[in-house]
Amino acid sequence: MNLKKWLHHILSGIRTGSTVYLIVLALSIQKSAPTIGNIISVFFLSGLIGMLGPLFDIFDERFAHSTLLLFHFLAVTGLVCVFMLYNSWGILLIKWQFWLNFILIYLFVWLFIYLDTNVKTKKINKVLDKRRLKKNLK
């Protein structure tokens, strides 16, 4: 995988993580006001999580998709725990409400990625079908 693709995944992670963080703030899941440190750590954490995405492409043929998904979930969980400790929110890690929110957000993000990929795939297939039709008419 080249540097351009890694950068794409990092920026995609930052976009997704920033959106999730804004939703967390809008829903008052985070009770304290955001600080500059919180915001920078969200960018950093989100970039790291974005770097986990290519693991599905790299290890797709070696492991089952469910195994990769479990590894991804555990890796994201570990990164989020470090993030929580860095931001002095470690006490939340022992509360079930935090874990419920975490799992719901994780599932929401996967649903969004699935839908986004599905829409992009349909658009690409539509363009390819038009090209094939044009080619067959010639």
XYZ file of N, CA and C in Angstrom:
414
model
N 0.855 -1.175 0.000
C 0.000 0.000 0.000
C 0.899 1.235 0.000
N 0.579 2.174 -0.872
C 1.430 3.344 -0.988
C 1.038 4.443 0.004
N 1.875 5.451 0.085
C 1.690 6.539 1.046
C 0.381 7.287 0.809
N 0.010 7.465 -0.460
C -1.226 8.183 -0.788
C -2.454 7.468 -0.212
N -2.471 6.141 -0.309
C -3.600 5.373 0.227
C -3.638 5.439 1.757
N -2.470 5.372 2.397
C -2.420 5.483 3.860
C -2.942 6.845 4.294
N -2.515 7.889 3.592
C -2.965 9.233 3.917
C -4.477 9.345 3.739
N -5.002 8.719 2.686
C -6.453 8.707 2.465
C -7.175 8.063 3.661
N -6.668 6.930 4.138
C -7.300 6.244 5.271
C -7.193 7.070 6.553
N -6.059 7.712 6.755
C -5.893 8.566 7.938
C -6.893 9.717 7.898
N -6.983 10.396 6.755
C -7.913 11.526 6.632
C -9.366 11.071 6.727
N -9.666 9.910 6.182
C -11.012 9.358 6.303
C -11.340 9.066 7.772
N -10.360 8.533 8.496
C -10.552 8.286 9.929
C -10.779 9.578 10.692
N -10.020 10.610 10.352
C -10.183 11.903 11.028
C -11.565 12.482 10.729
N -12.004 12.360 9.477
C -13.343 12.846 9.113
C -14.425 12.118 9.912
N -14.322 10.799 9.956
C -15.318 10.010 10.669
C -15.258 10.279 12.166
N -14.045 10.281 12.727
C -13.891 10.511 14.167
C -14.357 11.885 14.588
N -14.085 12.891 13.769
C -14.527 14.247 14.088
C -16.047 14.336 14.079
N -16.662 13.684 13.099
C -18.123 13.662 13.027
C -18.715 12.976 14.251
N -18.143 11.842 14.620
C -18.626 11.119 15.798
C -18.454 11.976 17.046
N -17.317 12.652 17.160
C -17.075 13.498 18.341
C -18.092 14.636 18.405
N -18.414 15.237 17.262
C -19.432 16.289 17.255
C -20.800 15.735 17.672
N -21.113 14.524 17.235
C -22.375 13.891 17.652
C -22.362 13.637 19.153
N -21.229 13.153 19.668
C -21.098 12.915 21.114
C -21.325 14.214 21.880
N -20.756 15.310 21.386
C -20.947 16.610 22.038
C -22.396 17.074 21.919
N -22.992 16.918 20.731
C -24.368 17.361 20.510
C -25.366 16.600 21.376
N -25.100 15.319 21.602
C -25.999 14.500 22.423
C -25.678 14.586 23.916
N -24.710 15.433 24.264
C -24.276 15.619 25.655
C -23.790 14.331 26.296
N -23.212 13.451 25.475
C -22.615 12.238 26.025
C -21.363 12.620 26.808
N -20.596 13.565 26.255
C -19.460 14.128 27.001
C -20.007 15.292 27.810
N -19.930 15.197 29.114
C -20.522 16.207 29.995
C -19.653 17.452 30.130
N -18.336 17.295 30.025
C -17.442 18.445 30.183
C -17.262 19.158 28.844
N -16.897 20.435 28.937
C -16.637 21.210 27.720
C -15.373 20.676 27.044
N -15.365 20.630 25.719
C -14.167 20.146 25.017
C -13.007 21.121 25.194
N -11.819 20.552 25.293
C -10.605 21.355 25.400
C -9.792 21.187 24.123
N -8.780 22.018 23.968
C -7.898 21.888 22.812
C -7.236 20.503 22.820
N -6.844 20.047 24.005
C -6.243 18.715 24.127
C -7.191 17.612 23.695
N -8.486 17.749 24.071
C -9.491 16.764 23.645
C -9.600 16.726 22.134
N -9.658 17.891 21.529
C -9.850 17.983 20.088
C -8.638 17.404 19.346
N -7.444 17.763 19.777
C -6.228 17.234 19.134
C -6.150 15.723 19.307
N -6.511 15.238 20.506
C -6.463 13.791 20.725
C -7.496 13.066 19.870
N -8.652 13.695 19.602
C -9.655 13.093 18.710
C -9.082 12.971 17.297
N -8.409 14.029 16.829
C -7.782 13.957 15.504
C -6.758 12.825 15.447
N -5.907 12.764 16.453
C -4.852 11.750 16.488
C -5.448 10.346 16.568
N -6.370 10.153 17.510
C -7.015 8.852 17.683
C -7.746 8.435 16.410
N -8.480 9.363 15.821
C -9.248 9.057 14.615
C -8.335 8.671 13.454
N -7.202 9.352 13.332
C -6.229 8.994 12.301
C -5.696 7.590 12.501
N -5.411 7.247 13.766
C -4.929 5.891 14.061
C -5.984 4.838 13.740
N -7.234 5.140 14.103
C -8.313 4.201 13.801
C -8.481 4.064 12.291
N -8.331 5.169 11.565
C -8.396 5.122 10.114
C -7.330 4.215 9.527
N -6.177 4.148 10.187
C -5.087 3.287 9.718
C -5.395 1.809 9.927
N -6.399 1.504 10.744
C -6.782 0.100 10.958
C -7.604 -0.451 9.797
N -8.258 0.423 9.044
C -9.105 -0.002 7.933
C -8.404 -0.859 6.899
N -7.196 -0.473 6.460
C -6.516 -1.270 5.430
C -6.172 -2.691 5.869
N -6.256 -2.973 7.159
C -5.974 -4.337 7.622
C -6.916 -5.337 6.961
N -8.144 -4.893 6.644
C -9.100 -5.777 5.976
C -8.604 -6.139 4.580
N -7.971 -5.181 3.906
C -7.432 -5.458 2.569
C -6.155 -6.293 2.649
N -5.294 -5.958 3.598
C -3.989 -6.612 3.705
C -4.127 -8.075 4.122
N -4.994 -8.342 5.092
C -5.111 -9.690 5.653
C -6.376 -10.422 5.211
N -7.065 -9.903 4.205
C -8.341 -10.464 3.760
C -8.246 -11.942 3.381
N -7.162 -12.325 2.748
C -7.052 -13.711 2.282
C -6.510 -14.655 3.356
N -5.941 -14.101 4.408
C -5.363 -14.947 5.459
C -6.350 -15.268 6.575
N -7.281 -14.346 6.829
C -8.203 -14.511 7.947
C -9.639 -14.326 7.484
N -10.549 -14.938 8.227
C -11.975 -14.750 7.950
C -12.357 -13.307 8.269
N -13.365 -12.808 7.586
C -13.810 -11.431 7.797
C -14.223 -11.213 9.257
N -14.885 -12.204 9.845
C -15.316 -12.077 11.240
C -14.117 -11.955 12.183
N -13.031 -12.655 11.888
C -11.812 -12.562 12.697
C -11.204 -11.168 12.575
N -11.166 -10.644 11.349
C -10.642 -9.297 11.138
C -11.520 -8.255 11.822
N -12.817 -8.459 11.783
C -13.739 -7.533 12.440
C -13.534 -7.547 13.953
N -13.343 -8.722 14.517
C -13.076 -8.827 15.952
C -11.758 -8.135 16.299
N -10.718 -8.372 15.495
C -9.428 -7.715 15.731
C -9.592 -6.194 15.642
N -10.320 -5.727 14.632
C -10.547 -4.292 14.463
C -11.265 -3.724 15.689
N -12.317 -4.411 16.124
C -13.073 -3.962 17.303
C -12.163 -3.877 18.528
N -11.353 -4.904 18.745
C -10.455 -4.904 19.912
C -9.393 -3.811 19.807
N -8.868 -3.600 18.608
C -7.862 -2.555 18.411
C -8.476 -1.174 18.638
N -9.671 -0.955 18.103
C -10.358 0.329 18.325
C -10.663 0.506 19.803
N -11.104 -0.550 20.462
C -11.382 -0.486 21.900
C -10.130 -0.100 22.670
N -9.009 -0.722 22.340
C -7.749 -0.383 23.008
C -7.354 1.067 22.794
N -7.462 1.539 21.553
C -7.138 2.936 21.265
C -8.066 3.897 22.013
N -9.344 3.562 22.056
C -10.301 4.419 22.768
C -9.994 4.431 24.263
N -9.610 3.305 24.828
C -9.248 3.264 26.250
C -8.045 4.160 26.532
N -7.040 4.122 25.672
C -5.872 5.000 25.822
C -6.311 6.460 25.718
N -7.180 6.745 24.746
C -7.729 8.086 24.557
C -8.459 8.548 25.820
N -9.269 7.685 26.382
C -10.030 8.029 27.591
C -9.088 8.328 28.756
N -8.055 7.515 28.909
C -7.085 7.744 29.984
C -6.316 9.040 29.743
N -5.908 9.304 28.498
C -5.173 10.526 28.172
C -5.992 11.768 28.521
N -7.273 11.713 28.257
C -8.147 12.863 28.506
C -8.692 12.906 29.933
N -8.155 12.061 30.788
C -8.563 11.995 32.204
C -10.031 11.606 32.369
N -10.505 10.751 31.469
C -11.868 10.244 31.554
C -11.878 8.755 31.886
N -10.782 8.272 32.460
C -10.641 6.847 32.736
C -11.733 6.282 33.624
N -12.298 7.109 34.500
C -13.354 6.638 35.407
C -14.566 6.137 34.619
N -14.764 6.678 33.423
C -15.910 6.264 32.606
C -15.773 4.834 32.097
N -14.544 4.334 32.057
C -14.321 2.982 31.539
C -14.963 1.894 32.396
N -15.321 2.228 33.626
C -15.959 1.229 34.487
C -17.487 1.347 34.496
N -18.010 2.269 33.702
C -19.464 2.476 33.655
C -20.062 1.776 32.438
N -21.149 1.053 32.647
C -21.777 0.313 31.563
C -22.351 1.240 30.495
N -22.769 2.465 30.898
C -23.325 3.414 29.931
C -22.275 3.797 28.883
N -21.014 3.934 29.316
C -19.948 4.251 28.379
C -19.815 3.145 27.339
N -19.808 1.904 27.806
C -19.625 0.770 26.893
C -20.822 0.602 25.967
N -22.014 0.890 26.457
C -23.193 0.839 25.594
C -23.071 1.905 24.502
N -22.719 3.129 24.893
C -22.512 4.199 23.904
C -21.410 3.829 22.919
N -20.321 3.269 23.417
C -19.194 2.894 22.561
C -19.627 1.876 21.510
N -20.324 0.842 21.946
C -20.762 -0.210 21.017
C -21.769 0.340 20.013
N -22.706 1.170 20.462
C -23.677 1.762 19.545
C -22.996 2.663 18.515
N -22.025 3.448 18.961
C -21.281 4.314 18.034
C -20.490 3.467 17.051
N -19.844 2.416 17.543
C -19.076 1.523 16.664
C -19.983 0.931 15.589
N -21.153 0.445 15.995
C -22.093 -0.134 15.035
C -22.620 0.922 14.067
N -22.887 2.132 14.557
C -23.348 3.228 13.714
C -22.306 3.561 12.644
N -21.055 3.641 13.034
C -19.988 3.955 12.088
C -19.885 2.855 11.033
N -19.945 1.577 11.460
C -19.885 0.484 10.489
C -21.076 0.522 9.539
N -22.261 0.847 10.047
C -23.445 0.962 9.192
C -23.243 2.082 8.175
N -22.734 3.223 8.617
C -22.474 4.346 7.722
C -21.462 3.955 6.644
N -20.382 3.302 7.045
C -19.357 2.884 6.080
C -19.945 1.882 5.082
N -20.745 0.950 5.575
C -21.388 -0.035 4.696
C -22.286 0.658 3.673
N -23.132 1.577 4.139
C -24.042 2.282 3.236
C -23.279 3.145 2.235
N -22.239 3.826 2.711
C -21.416 4.667 1.842
C -20.751 3.823 0.754
N -20.196 2.701 1.141
C -19.542 1.807 0.184
C -20.550 1.251 -0.814
N -21.721 0.904 -0.327
C -22.774 0.362 -1.180
C -23.214 1.388 -2.223
N -23.399 2.642 -1.811
C -23.809 3.705 -2.738
C -22.718 3.941 -3.777
N -21.462 4.000 -3.338
C -20.352 4.220 -4.276
C -20.245 3.066 -5.269
N -20.412 1.852 -4.795
C -20.337 0.675 -5.668
C -21.444 0.713 -6.718
N -22.649 1.091 -6.302
C -23.759 1.169 -7.263
C -23.495 2.234 -8.318
N -22.928 3.372 -7.906
C -22.605 4.428 -8.873
C -21.550 3.946 -9.873
N -20.524 3.282 -9.382
C -19.468 2.764 -10.259
C -20.039 1.735 -11.221
N -20.868 0.829 -10.713
C -21.474 -0.188 -11.574
C -22.377 0.435 -12.638
N -23.083 1.498 -12.275
C -23.953 2.182 -13.232
C -23.124 2.790 -14.369
N -21.999 3.422 -14.015
C -21.109 3.999 -15.031
C -20.534 2.895 -15.920
N -20.118 1.785 -15.309
C -19.573 0.671 -16.092
C -20.620 0.085 -17.025
N -21.863 -0.031 -16.559
C -22.943 -0.541 -17.409
C -23.173 0.379 -18.606
N -23.138 1.696 -18.380
C -23.306 2.648 -19.480
C -22.176 2.509 -20.494
N -20.948 2.337 -20.005
C -19.805 2.167 -20.912
C -19.941 0.888 -21.731
N -20.361 -0.194 -21.079
C -20.548 -1.462 -21.792
C -21.632 -1.326 -22.856
N -22.711 -0.646 -22.506
C -23.799 -0.454 -23.444
C -23.349 0.371 -24.636
N -22.589 1.444 -24.370
C -22.052 2.262 -25.461
C -21.138 1.451 -26.369
N -20.283 0.655 -25.742
C -19.323 -0.165 -26.492
C -20.054 -1.191 -27.355
N -21.121 -1.779 -26.834
C -21.878 -2.792 -27.585
C -22.679 -2.171 -28.737
N -23.036 -0.897 -28.613
C -23.796 -0.227 -29.679
C -22.908 0.166 -30.847
N -21.618 0.265 -30.627
C -20.690 0.669 -31.699
C -20.463 -0.408 -32.710
